[in-house]
Coordinates of C-alpha atoms in Angstrom, one line a residue:
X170 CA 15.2 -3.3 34.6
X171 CA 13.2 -5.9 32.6
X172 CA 11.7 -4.6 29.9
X173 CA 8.1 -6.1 29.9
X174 CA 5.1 -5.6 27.8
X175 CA 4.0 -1.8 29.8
X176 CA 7.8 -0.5 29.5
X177 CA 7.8 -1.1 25.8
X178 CA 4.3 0.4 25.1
X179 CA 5.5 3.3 27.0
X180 CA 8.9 3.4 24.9
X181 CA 6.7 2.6 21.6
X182 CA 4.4 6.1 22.9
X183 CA 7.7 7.8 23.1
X184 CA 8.7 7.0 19.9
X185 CA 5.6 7.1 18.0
X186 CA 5.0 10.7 19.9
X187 CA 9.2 11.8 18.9
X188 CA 8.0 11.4 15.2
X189 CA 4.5 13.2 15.4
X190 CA 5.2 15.9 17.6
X191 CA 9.2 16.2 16.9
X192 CA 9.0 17.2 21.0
X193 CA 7.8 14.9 23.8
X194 CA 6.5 15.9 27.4
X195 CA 5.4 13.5 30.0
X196 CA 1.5 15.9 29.0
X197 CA 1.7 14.5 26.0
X198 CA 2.5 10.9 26.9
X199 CA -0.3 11.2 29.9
X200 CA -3.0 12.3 27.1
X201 CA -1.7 9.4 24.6
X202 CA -1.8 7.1 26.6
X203 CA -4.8 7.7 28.8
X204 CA -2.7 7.7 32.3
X205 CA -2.5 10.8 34.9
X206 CA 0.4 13.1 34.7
X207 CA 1.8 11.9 37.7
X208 CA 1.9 8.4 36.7
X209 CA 4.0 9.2 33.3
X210 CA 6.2 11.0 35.7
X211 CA 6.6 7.9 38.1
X212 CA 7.4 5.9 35.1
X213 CA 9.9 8.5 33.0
X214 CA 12.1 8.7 36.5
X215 CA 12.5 4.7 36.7
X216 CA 13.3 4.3 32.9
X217 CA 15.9 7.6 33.8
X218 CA 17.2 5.7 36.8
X219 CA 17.8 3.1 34.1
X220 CA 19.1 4.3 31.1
X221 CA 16.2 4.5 28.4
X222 CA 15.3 8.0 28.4
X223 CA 16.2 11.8 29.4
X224 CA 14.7 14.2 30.4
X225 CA 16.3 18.2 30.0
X226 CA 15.3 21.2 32.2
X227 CA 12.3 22.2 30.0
X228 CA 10.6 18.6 30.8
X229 CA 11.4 17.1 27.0
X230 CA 11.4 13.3 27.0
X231 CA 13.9 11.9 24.9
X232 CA 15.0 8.3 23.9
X233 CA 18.6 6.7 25.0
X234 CA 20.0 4.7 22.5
X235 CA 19.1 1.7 24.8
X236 CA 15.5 2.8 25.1
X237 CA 15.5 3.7 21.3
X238 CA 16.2 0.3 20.7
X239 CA 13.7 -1.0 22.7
X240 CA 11.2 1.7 20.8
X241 CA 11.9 1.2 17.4
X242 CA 11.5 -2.8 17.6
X243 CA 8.9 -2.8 19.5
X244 CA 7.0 -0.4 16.7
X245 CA 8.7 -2.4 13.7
X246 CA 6.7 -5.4 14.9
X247 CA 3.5 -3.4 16.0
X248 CA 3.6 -2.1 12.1
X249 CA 4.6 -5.2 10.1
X250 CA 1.9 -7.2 12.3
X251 CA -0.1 -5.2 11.8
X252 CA 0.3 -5.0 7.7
X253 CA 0.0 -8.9 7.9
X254 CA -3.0 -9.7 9.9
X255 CA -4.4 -6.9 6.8
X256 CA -2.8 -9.2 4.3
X257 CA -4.9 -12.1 5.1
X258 CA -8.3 -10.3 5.3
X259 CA -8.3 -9.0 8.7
X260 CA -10.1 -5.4 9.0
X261 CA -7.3 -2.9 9.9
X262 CA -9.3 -1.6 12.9
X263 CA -8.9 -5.2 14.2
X264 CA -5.2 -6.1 12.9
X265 CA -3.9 -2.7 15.2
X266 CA -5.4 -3.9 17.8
X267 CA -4.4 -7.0 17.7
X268 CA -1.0 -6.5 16.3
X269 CA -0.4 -4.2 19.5
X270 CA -1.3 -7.3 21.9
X271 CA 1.3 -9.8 19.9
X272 CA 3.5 -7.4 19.5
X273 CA 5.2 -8.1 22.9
X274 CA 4.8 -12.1 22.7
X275 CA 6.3 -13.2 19.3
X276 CA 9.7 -14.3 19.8
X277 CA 12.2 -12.7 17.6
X278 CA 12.5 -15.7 15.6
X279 CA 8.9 -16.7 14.7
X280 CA 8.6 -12.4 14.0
X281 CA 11.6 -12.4 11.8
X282 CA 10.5 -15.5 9.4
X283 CA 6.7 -13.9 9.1
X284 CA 8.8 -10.8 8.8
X285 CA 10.6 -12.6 5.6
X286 CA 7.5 -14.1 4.5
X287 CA 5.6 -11.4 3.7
X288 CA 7.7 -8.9 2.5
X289 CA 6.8 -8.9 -0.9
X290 CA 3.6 -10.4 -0.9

């Protein structure tokens, strides 16, 4: 499975729901992201089928280490985008957004050096 820009906002959800709720359900991912139930459920078997998540016999969604990887960079450049496009006078409202859109573009190397750039400016 290719993880493409809808995979890793679905594994960022997961993640981002994990440290809210503590719990995750495919209800709550539905209602997050604004898809059907059914939908969710499509998805959570196919990223089963391949490794990034779990799901136990109460219907709790849970991260694989592979799909936690996925998740937790895919977040670390939603937030650190997000913080720069803030830095240079972009409204926060705005930098989210727009940090969510380049957040599955940047390569890893251009991400890294803006990473290094900014961190303590």
């Amino acid at each position: 499975m290719v993880i493409q820009e809808a995979a890793e906002m679905y594994l960022e959800t997961i993640l981002t729901l994990k440290n809210k709720l503590g719990l995750v359900r495919a209800v709550d991912i539905a209602r997050e992201m604004g898809y059907s139930k059914p939908t969710i459920s499509e998805q959570m078997k196919k990223f089963k089928e391949n490794g990034y998540v779990e799901v136990d016999n109460e219907g709790h969604i849970s991260l694989t280490e592979k799909g936690m990887e996925v998740a937790a960079s895919t977040l670390e450049r939603h937030n650190v985008l997000g913080e720069v496009l803030q830095k240079i006078g972009v409204s926060k409202e705005t930098a989210i957004e727009d940090a969510c859109r380049i957040e599955h573009y940047i390569s890893e190397e251009t991400f890294n050096c803006i990473k290094e750039y900014f961190k303590d400016k």
